[in-house]
Amino acid sequence: QQAAPSRLDEIIKRGTLRVGMTGDYKPFTYLDKATQQFSGFDVDMAEALGKALGVKVEFVPTAWPKLMKDFEADQFDIAMGGVSVTLDRQRKGFFSTPIMREGKTPIARCADVGKYQTLPDIDKKGTRVIVNPGGTNERFARANVKDAEITVFPDNTEIFNEIAKGNADLMMTDASETRYQQKQHQGVLCAVHPDKPFDFSEKAYWLQRDMALKAFVDQWLHISMEDGSYKKIYAAWFD
Ligand SMILES: O=C(O)C(=O)C[C@]1(C(=O)O)C=C[C@@H](O)C=C1
């Protein structure tokens, strides 16, 4: 008896893997508006996955506020680019095995780091918390900030400059991003205890509900982590 056709078979037959990407989250995914080219850690990972599948990769632009809608409308086979595992998303699809451990932690002007060590330190009248819309950052801020002021700032590629310029006091985001942005704004912005974030989360790849596709992606990730290829891509973007 023939097994039912899977999404994996469909992708191989089509010759293209459609990868959903927001392009606003360095170093995972960045869309250069002038050239319309995506680059980043998860762009290299997507290209490697395409190669492993023997298919071309087509990047499908999406955005955090509409990621769920686009996933449900089947705009892409897999979402990559710093996507966190959430149970909401798990309800609609599958996640690969995790690729990174994360958690939300603050990033602030270096001079202010001492003021923002804990959530009670942060959640005070007069503190200006800035957040990008639609993802787990906004959810975390809304759940944990009652007395401080929340400003939603839509352009995630510019948001850290807002803190540097003094237009906001801090952002709470993934620990890996606070470390990365600290390096980009040396001496100006500092990550607050990125090794001890406020919560727990993981990065993984979010794929359409298909066991064969999940098994392939997991096996590819496992091999990549063992044979050094994951480490090489990681080092190129995070170290
Ligand atoms: O929603 C998610 O999965 C994310 O982790 C994406 C998210 C966010 O939480 O908003 C994480 C950090 C970036 O600054 C931008 C987007």
Coordinates of C-alpha atoms and ligand atoms in Angstrom, one line a residue, residues 24-25 64 67 81-86 89 104 132-138 156 159-160 171 173-174 177 203, ligand 1:
D24 CA 13.6 42.6 10.6
Y25 CA 15.5 40.6 13.1
W64 CA 5.4 39.3 13.1
L67 CA 2.9 35.5 10.8
G81 CA 14.2 33.8 11.2
G82 CA 14.3 33.8 15.0
V83 CA 10.9 32.2 15.5
S84 CA 10.2 31.3 19.1
V85 CA 8.4 28.1 20.1
T86 CA 4.9 29.0 21.4
R89 CA 1.9 28.2 17.1
K104 CA 13.4 37.8 27.6
N132 CA 8.0 45.8 18.5
P133 CA 4.5 44.6 17.7
G134 CA 3.1 41.2 17.1
G135 CA 5.6 38.7 18.5
T136 CA 6.5 37.2 21.8
N137 CA 8.2 40.5 22.9
E138 CA 4.9 42.3 22.9
N156 CA 12.3 46.5 14.6
I159 CA 14.1 50.2 17.6
F160 CA 17.5 50.0 19.4
M171 CA 13.4 46.9 25.6
T173 CA 13.8 40.9 24.1
D174 CA 15.5 37.6 23.4
E177 CA 19.5 39.7 20.5
K203 CA 14.1 29.1 18.8
Ligands
LIG1 O1 7.5 36.1 18.0 C1 8.6 35.5 18.0 O2 8.7 34.4 17.9 C2 9.9 36.3 18.2 O3 10.7 35.8 18.9 C3 10.1 37.4 17.4 C4 10.5 38.7 18.1 C5 9.4 39.2 19.0 O4 9.2 38.5 20.1 O5 8.7 40.1 18.8 C6 11.7 38.6 18.9 C7 12.7 39.5 18.9 C8 12.8 40.5 17.8 O6 13.2 41.7 18.3 C9 11.7 40.6 17.0 C10 10.7 39.7 17.0

